[in-house]
Structure formats: C-alpha cells, structure tokens
mmCIF file of C-alpha atoms in Angstrom:
data_model
loop_
_atom_site.group_PDB
_atom_site.id
_atom_site.type_symbol
_atom_site.label_atom_id
_atom_site.label_comp_id
_atom_site.label_asym_id
_atom_site.label_seq_id
_atom_site.Cartn_x
_atom_site.Cartn_y
_atom_site.Cartn_z
ATOM 1 C CA MET A 1073 22.546 3.936 52.474
ATOM 2 C CA PRO A 1074 21.677 2.222 55.556
ATOM 3 C CA SER A 1075 20.019 -1.390 55.623
ATOM 4 C CA ALA A 1076 16.960 -0.174 57.442
ATOM 5 C CA CYS A 1077 16.412 2.488 54.810
ATOM 6 C CA VAL A 1078 16.532 0.070 51.526
ATOM 7 C CA PRO A 1079 13.706 -1.435 50.164
ATOM 8 C CA ARG A 1080 13.332 -5.218 50.261
ATOM 9 C CA ILE A 1081 11.607 -7.556 47.881
ATOM 10 C CA THR A 1082 8.524 -8.828 49.830
ATOM 11 C CA ARG A 1083 6.928 -10.682 47.113
ATOM 12 C CA ALA A 1084 7.118 -11.434 43.400
ATOM 13 C CA GLU A 1085 3.348 -11.299 41.820
ATOM 14 C CA PRO A 1086 2.643 -13.276 38.859
ATOM 15 C CA LEU A 1087 0.639 -11.299 36.075
ATOM 16 C CA GLY A 1088 -1.302 -12.915 33.313
ATOM 17 C CA THR A 1089 -1.990 -16.576 32.745
ATOM 18 C CA ARG A 1090 1.651 -17.080 31.529
ATOM 19 C CA GLY A 1091 3.220 -15.386 34.464
ATOM 20 C CA LEU A 1092 5.612 -13.677 31.994
ATOM 21 C CA ARG A 1093 5.556 -10.439 33.900
ATOM 22 C CA VAL A 1094 5.725 -10.196 37.814
ATOM 23 C CA ARG A 1095 4.496 -7.315 40.077
ATOM 24 C CA VAL A 1096 7.309 -6.762 42.546
ATOM 25 C CA HIS A 1097 6.127 -5.676 46.001
ATOM 26 C CA LEU A 1098 8.691 -4.183 48.676
ATOM 27 C CA ASP A 1099 8.368 -3.231 52.161
ATOM 28 C CA ARG A 1100 8.501 0.405 51.478
ATOM 29 C CA GLY A 1101 7.572 1.890 48.390
ATOM 30 C CA GLU A 1102 5.478 1.446 45.145
ATOM 31 C CA ALA A 1103 4.860 -1.925 43.601
ATOM 32 C CA PHE A 1104 6.421 -2.201 40.326
ATOM 33 C CA GLU A 1105 6.135 -4.526 37.267
ATOM 34 C CA VAL A 1106 9.272 -6.073 35.068
ATOM 35 C CA ALA A 1107 9.675 -9.336 33.074
ATOM 36 C CA LEU A 1108 10.129 -12.560 35.206
ATOM 37 C CA GLU A 1109 13.029 -13.131 33.228
ATOM 38 C CA ALA A 1110 14.538 -9.753 34.388
ATOM 39 C CA VAL A 1111 14.497 -10.778 37.692
ATOM 40 C CA GLU A 1112 15.929 -14.268 37.093
ATOM 41 C CA ARG A 1113 19.092 -12.583 34.927
ATOM 42 C CA THR A 1114 19.484 -10.048 37.691
ATOM 43 C CA GLY A 1115 19.527 -12.955 40.452
ATOM 44 C CA LEU A 1116 17.024 -10.636 42.736
ATOM 45 C CA GLY A 1117 14.282 -12.734 44.852
ATOM 46 C CA VAL A 1118 12.337 -12.514 47.901
ATOM 47 C CA GLY A 1119 13.924 -11.314 50.872
ATOM 48 C CA ASP A 1120 16.547 -9.325 48.825
ATOM 49 C CA ASP A 1121 17.491 -6.056 49.453
ATOM 50 C CA LEU A 1122 16.459 -3.324 46.290
ATOM 51 C CA PRO A 1123 19.342 -0.700 46.808
ATOM 52 C CA PRO A 1124 18.732 2.140 44.186
ATOM 53 C CA ALA A 1125 21.509 0.540 41.730
ATOM 54 C CA ARG A 1126 19.969 -2.784 41.819
ATOM 55 C CA HIS A 1127 16.980 -1.302 40.888
ATOM 56 C CA ARG A 1128 17.948 0.397 38.109
ATOM 57 C CA GLU A 1129 20.009 -2.610 36.894
ATOM 58 C CA LEU A 1130 16.323 -4.590 37.157
ATOM 59 C CA LEU A 1131 14.561 -1.766 34.955
ATOM 60 C CA ASP A 1132 17.534 -1.867 32.510
ATOM 61 C CA VAL A 1133 17.382 -5.659 31.816
ATOM 62 C CA ASP A 1134 13.582 -5.416 31.611
ATOM 63 C CA ALA A 1135 13.834 -2.771 29.030
ATOM 64 C CA ASP A 1136 16.185 -5.210 27.113
ATOM 65 C CA VAL A 1137 13.722 -8.141 27.653
ATOM 66 C CA ARG A 1138 10.644 -5.764 26.387
ATOM 67 C CA ILE A 1139 12.430 -4.457 23.178
ATOM 68 C CA ARG A 1140 13.410 -7.862 22.236
ATOM 69 C CA GLU A 1141 9.879 -9.102 22.622
ATOM 70 C CA ALA A 1142 8.733 -6.005 20.638
ATOM 71 C CA ALA A 1143 11.177 -6.678 17.878
ATOM 72 C CA LEU A 1144 10.156 -10.497 17.440
ATOM 73 C CA ASN A 1145 6.388 -9.462 17.781
ATOM 74 C CA LEU A 1146 7.153 -7.219 14.528
ATOM 75 C CA ILE A 1147 9.445 -9.550 12.518
ATOM 76 C CA SER A 1148 6.500 -12.650 13.380
ATOM 77 C CA TYR A 1149 4.167 -10.667 10.811
ATOM 78 C CA ARG A 1150 6.355 -10.135 8.169
ATOM 79 C CA ALA A 1151 10.621 -9.812 7.702
ATOM 80 C CA ARG A 1152 11.620 -6.283 8.133
ATOM 81 C CA GLY A 1153 14.845 -4.459 7.313
ATOM 82 C CA ARG A 1154 17.174 -3.134 9.899
ATOM 83 C CA VAL A 1155 15.997 0.591 9.264
ATOM 84 C CA GLU A 1156 12.518 -0.292 9.456
ATOM 85 C CA LEU A 1157 12.493 -2.278 12.250
ATOM 86 C CA GLU A 1158 14.603 0.037 14.267
ATOM 87 C CA ARG A 1159 12.099 3.110 13.144
ATOM 88 C CA LYS A 1160 9.154 0.923 14.270
ATOM 89 C CA LEU A 1161 10.821 0.204 17.980
ATOM 90 C CA ARG A 1162 11.752 3.802 18.391
ATOM 91 C CA ARG A 1163 8.261 4.764 17.677
ATOM 92 C CA LYS A 1164 7.373 2.441 20.381
ATOM 93 C CA GLY A 1165 9.212 5.032 22.903
ATOM 94 C CA PHE A 1166 12.836 2.933 23.246
ATOM 95 C CA GLY A 1167 15.758 4.892 23.093
ATOM 96 C CA PRO A 1168 18.643 5.174 20.231
ATOM 97 C CA GLU A 1169 21.045 2.985 21.909
ATOM 98 C CA ARG A 1170 18.893 0.225 22.918
ATOM 99 C CA VAL A 1171 17.184 -0.203 19.686
ATOM 100 C CA GLU A 1172 20.679 -0.481 17.722
ATOM 101 C CA GLY A 1173 22.161 -2.936 20.089
ATOM 102 C CA CYS A 1174 18.686 -4.925 19.959
ATOM 103 C CA VAL A 1175 18.529 -4.912 16.174
ATOM 104 C CA ALA A 1176 22.868 -5.797 16.230
ATOM 105 C CA ARG A 1177 21.777 -8.790 18.151
ATOM 106 C CA LEU A 1178 19.008 -10.049 16.345
ATOM 107 C CA GLU A 1179 21.041 -9.627 12.582
ATOM 108 C CA GLU A 1180 23.648 -11.771 14.626
ATOM 109 C CA ARG A 1181 21.099 -14.591 15.112
ATOM 110 C CA GLY A 1182 19.825 -14.058 11.408
ATOM 111 C CA LEU A 1183 16.628 -12.653 12.361
ATOM 112 C CA VAL A 1184 16.833 -9.528 10.632
ATOM 113 C CA ASP A 1185 18.374 -9.845 7.120
ATOM 114 C CA ASP A 1186 18.343 -6.571 4.942
ATOM 115 C CA ALA A 1187 19.342 -8.856 1.548
ATOM 116 C CA ALA A 1188 16.574 -11.343 2.319
ATOM 117 C CA VAL A 1189 13.665 -9.008 3.017
ATOM 118 C CA ALA A 1190 14.610 -7.257 -0.107
ATOM 119 C CA ALA A 1191 14.676 -10.153 -2.305
ATOM 120 C CA ALA A 1192 11.125 -11.044 -0.736
ATOM 121 C CA PHE A 1193 9.778 -7.740 -1.470
ATOM 122 C CA VAL A 1194 11.129 -7.766 -5.190
ATOM 123 C CA ARG A 1195 10.151 -10.832 -5.935
ATOM 124 C CA ASP A 1196 6.261 -9.890 -4.563
ATOM 125 C CA ARG A 1197 6.582 -6.719 -6.718
ATOM 126 C CA LEU A 1198 7.151 -8.820 -10.184
ATOM 127 C CA ARG A 1199 4.596 -11.267 -9.084
ATOM 128 C CA HIS A 1200 1.689 -8.758 -8.452
ATOM 129 C CA ARG A 1201 2.696 -5.373 -9.323
ATOM 130 C CA PRO A 1202 5.740 -5.242 -11.710
ATOM 131 C CA LYS A 1203 7.956 -2.407 -12.209
ATOM 132 C CA GLY A 1204 11.606 -1.649 -13.751
ATOM 133 C CA ARG A 1205 14.712 -1.739 -12.132
ATOM 134 C CA VAL A 1206 15.162 1.793 -10.932
ATOM 135 C CA GLN A 1207 11.621 1.971 -9.258
ATOM 136 C CA LEU A 1208 12.054 -1.318 -7.455
ATOM 137 C CA THR A 1209 15.729 -0.134 -6.243
ATOM 138 C CA SER A 1210 14.244 3.279 -5.137
ATOM 139 C CA GLU A 1211 11.780 1.670 -3.256
ATOM 140 C CA LEU A 1212 14.134 -0.310 -1.665
ATOM 141 C CA ARG A 1213 15.982 2.661 -0.813
ATOM 142 C CA ALA A 1214 13.057 4.620 0.742
ATOM 143 C CA LYS A 1215 12.766 1.388 3.064
ATOM 144 C CA GLY A 1216 16.150 1.977 4.408
ATOM 145 C CA ILE A 1217 17.932 -0.562 2.376
ATOM 146 C CA ALA A 1218 21.312 0.188 1.487
ATOM 147 C CA ALA A 1219 22.312 1.582 -2.183
ATOM 148 C CA GLU A 1220 24.330 -1.386 -3.111
ATOM 149 C CA THR A 1221 22.619 -4.105 -1.397
ATOM 150 C CA ALA A 1222 19.373 -3.054 -3.230
ATOM 151 C CA GLU A 1223 20.863 -2.875 -6.572
ATOM 152 C CA ASP A 1224 22.477 -6.250 -6.110
ATOM 153 C CA VAL A 1225 19.438 -7.697 -4.615
ATOM 154 C CA VAL A 1226 17.316 -6.488 -7.746
ATOM 155 C CA HIS A 1227 19.645 -7.791 -10.282
ATOM 156 C CA GLU A 1228 20.118 -11.017 -8.559
ATOM 157 C CA VAL A 1229 16.197 -11.301 -8.424
ATOM 158 C CA PHE A 1230 15.952 -10.353 -12.273
ATOM 159 C CA GLU A 1231 18.423 -12.926 -13.356
ATOM 160 C CA ALA A 1232 16.800 -15.838 -11.081
ATOM 161 C CA GLU A 1233 13.372 -14.726 -12.584
ATOM 162 C CA GLU A 1234 14.622 -14.832 -16.237
ATOM 163 C CA THR A 1235 13.204 -11.125 -16.894
ATOM 164 C CA THR A 1236 13.983 -7.923 -17.977
ATOM 165 C CA ASP A 1237 12.474 -4.288 -17.947
ATOM 166 C CA SER A 1238 11.651 -4.858 -21.525
ATOM 167 C CA VAL A 1239 9.496 -8.089 -20.714
ATOM 168 C CA LEU A 1240 7.991 -6.158 -17.572
ATOM 169 C CA ALA A 1241 6.946 -3.117 -19.518
ATOM 170 C CA ALA A 1242 5.161 -5.273 -22.239
ATOM 171 C CA GLU A 1243 3.381 -7.524 -19.218
ATOM 172 C CA VAL A 1244 2.136 -3.923 -17.614
ATOM 173 C CA ALA A 1245 1.177 -2.280 -21.029
ATOM 174 C CA GLU A 1246 -1.209 -5.225 -21.586
ATOM 175 C CA GLY A 1247 -2.531 -4.986 -18.231
ATOM 176 C CA TRP A 1248 -3.293 -1.296 -18.626
ATOM 177 C CA VAL A 1249 -5.115 -1.912 -21.963
ATOM 178 C CA ALA A 1250 -7.219 -4.344 -20.518
ATOM 179 C CA ARG A 1251 -8.480 -1.634 -17.975
ATOM 180 C CA GLN A 1252 -9.343 1.143 -20.893
ATOM 181 C CA ASN A 1253 -12.526 1.878 -22.179
ATOM 182 C CA PRO A 1254 -12.763 1.103 -26.087
ATOM 183 C CA ASP A 1255 -12.923 4.713 -27.091
ATOM 184 C CA LEU A 1256 -9.711 5.553 -25.727
ATOM 185 C CA LEU A 1257 -7.916 2.120 -27.118
ATOM 186 C CA ARG A 1258 -9.289 3.426 -30.689
ATOM 187 C CA SER A 1259 -7.814 6.588 -30.035
ATOM 188 C CA LEU A 1260 -4.511 4.866 -29.210
ATOM 189 C CA VAL A 1261 -4.419 3.166 -32.368
ATOM 190 C CA ASP A 1262 -5.674 6.036 -34.702
ATOM 191 C CA GLU A 1263 -3.534 6.356 -37.796
ATOM 192 C CA GLU A 1264 -3.906 10.042 -37.666
ATOM 193 C CA TRP A 1265 -2.155 11.860 -34.691
ATOM 194 C CA THR A 1266 -5.339 13.244 -32.878
ATOM 195 C CA ARG A 1267 -5.541 15.052 -29.963
ATOM 196 C CA ASP A 1268 -7.426 12.237 -28.472
ATOM 197 C CA ARG A 1269 -4.540 10.086 -29.526
ATOM 198 C CA GLU A 1270 -2.002 12.214 -27.973
ATOM 199 C CA ARG A 1271 -3.816 12.177 -24.958
ATOM 200 C CA ALA A 1272 -4.119 8.328 -24.700
ATOM 201 C CA GLU A 1273 -0.639 7.762 -25.371
ATOM 202 C CA ARG A 1274 0.422 10.444 -22.668
ATOM 203 C CA ARG A 1275 -1.892 8.589 -20.255
ATOM 204 C CA LEU A 1276 0.092 5.140 -21.112
ATOM 205 C CA ARG A 1277 3.491 6.879 -21.073
ATOM 206 C CA SER A 1278 2.804 8.233 -17.856
ATOM 207 C CA TYR A 1279 1.921 4.721 -16.423
ATOM 208 C CA LEU A 1280 4.667 3.321 -17.872
ATOM 209 C CA GLY A 1281 6.743 6.101 -16.299
ATOM 210 C CA ARG A 1282 5.508 5.407 -13.030
ATOM 211 C CA ARG A 1283 6.259 1.955 -12.820
ATOM 212 C CA GLY A 1284 9.966 2.744 -13.556
ATOM 213 C CA PHE A 1285 10.313 1.864 -17.328
ATOM 214 C CA ARG A 1286 12.620 4.251 -19.095
ATOM 215 C CA GLY A 1287 14.334 4.116 -22.690
ATOM 216 C CA ASP A 1288 13.936 0.899 -24.754
ATOM 217 C CA ALA A 1289 11.482 -0.661 -21.992
ATOM 218 C CA LEU A 1290 9.380 2.383 -22.281
ATOM 219 C CA ARG A 1291 9.312 2.042 -26.112
ATOM 220 C CA LEU A 1292 8.592 -1.447 -26.511
ATOM 221 C CA GLY A 1293 6.110 -0.913 -23.756
ATOM 222 C CA LEU A 1294 4.177 1.270 -25.909
ATOM 223 C CA GLU A 1295 4.441 -0.739 -28.906
ATOM 224 C CA ARG A 1296 3.023 -3.636 -27.222
ATOM 225 C CA ALA A 1297 0.063 -1.471 -25.890
ATOM 226 C CA ARG A 1298 -0.454 -0.653 -29.312
ATOM 227 C CA GLU A 1299 -0.616 -4.272 -30.487
ATOM 228 C CA ALA A 1300 -2.912 -5.456 -27.780
ATOM 229 C CA ALA A 1301 -5.141 -2.193 -28.373
ATOM 230 C CA GLU A 1302 -5.462 -3.308 -31.927
ATOM 231 C CA GLU A 1303 -6.117 -6.684 -31.118
ATOM 232 C CA ARG A 1304 -9.237 -5.614 -29.071
ATOM 233 C CA ALA A 1305 -10.389 -2.771 -31.546
#
C-alpha cells in the first residue's frame, strides 16, 4: 500500500482520570480507543504509520489487555475456579482461544487455583450450611471442578476440620428440629406409627437427603432429631 494511503497516528488522547485508555486519532479514518498498554507494547506513537497489519496487531494486544483486566476484576471480588472464570469471560464476549490463554496465564501466576477455590467453598459450607460429602462433591463438580480434585479436596477439608458425615447429619438434624413447630415435633416422637408421624419423618428424611446424607449418616441424623424433639417436648 503506498505510504500516502496509509493512515498515520496524529494524536493519542488520554481518557479518564487515570489515562489507562487512549483515543488514537489518525490523519484519515475514524479515531478508536485502545489501552495505553497496548500502544506501548506495540511500540507505536504519534507520527507512526498504521497499516492494516499493525492496526490488527494493536487491536489484538488491546483485547489481551482487556480480557486480563476483566479476569482480574472478577477474581478481585472472590476466588474463582478455571471453568467458572472461563464462562464469565465468554459471557463478556471474548473468544474461546483468548479466554483459554488468559486463564492459563493466570494459573501460571497462581491467581487461579481450582483446589484452593474448592477448599474455600467446602469450608464455607461446613460452617454455614453443612452438607454431606456426596452433595459437596456434586456442587463442586457443578462449578467445573474436576471430579478427582473435588473428591480430594472434600476429603482433605473433612480431615482438617475433624468432622464426618455422621457428625454433620446430627448437627443439621438439630437445626431442623429447632425450626419446627411443637405439633410436628410431638408427631415425630409419637410412640405409635401415625399418619402425622409418618409425615413428619418423611419431611425430615427428605431434608437430610437433600443435604447429601446417606446410609449410616442419615440414620444417625434421624435418631438425633428424635432425641432433640423429645428434649423440646
């Protein structure tokens, strides 16, 4: 392309109070906005020609800067696993390859760590909304955490917290009893197998099941609930 037909950069106008983005003005064609970092990384400046190839390079570097800043902003609010972060970035309109590259670079810097995110999630659940191992593993999988990582993390956190499904089921059962009305609790501990007792136990069993308790843990949870209900009767 003849030099006379190639746009030339005439001005780089800082935008905002911090000037991290600039509006690039040309002697022909429309002005456009890019990150100041993109201009610096491509080595472009006022007076430089901007042929199509260089223009594409500048916009490509700008996209890398924008996706990095978007990702850092997302993880500044709370830690996120790889898959969750990738989903968020794709929803912001970034292409799959750029998203994968960005997240991979953040992983290399230790800013995205699936195991750390999973462990924080499990500890939070144990303290505020206790659930069984199966349910916690399932929830981690839904967040995009690999099955092996999810299982390992749940096991490690349970060991560190010195807890078990049975202990948690009893705790959850006690909390459930504390929220029920006296009539339901009387039905739960009725010595006779009445329709009301069946209904009360079914509600309790369903509640514990939704929290991921199975087998012996579920049985112990039911027993603890009856004990707590008798204490309140």
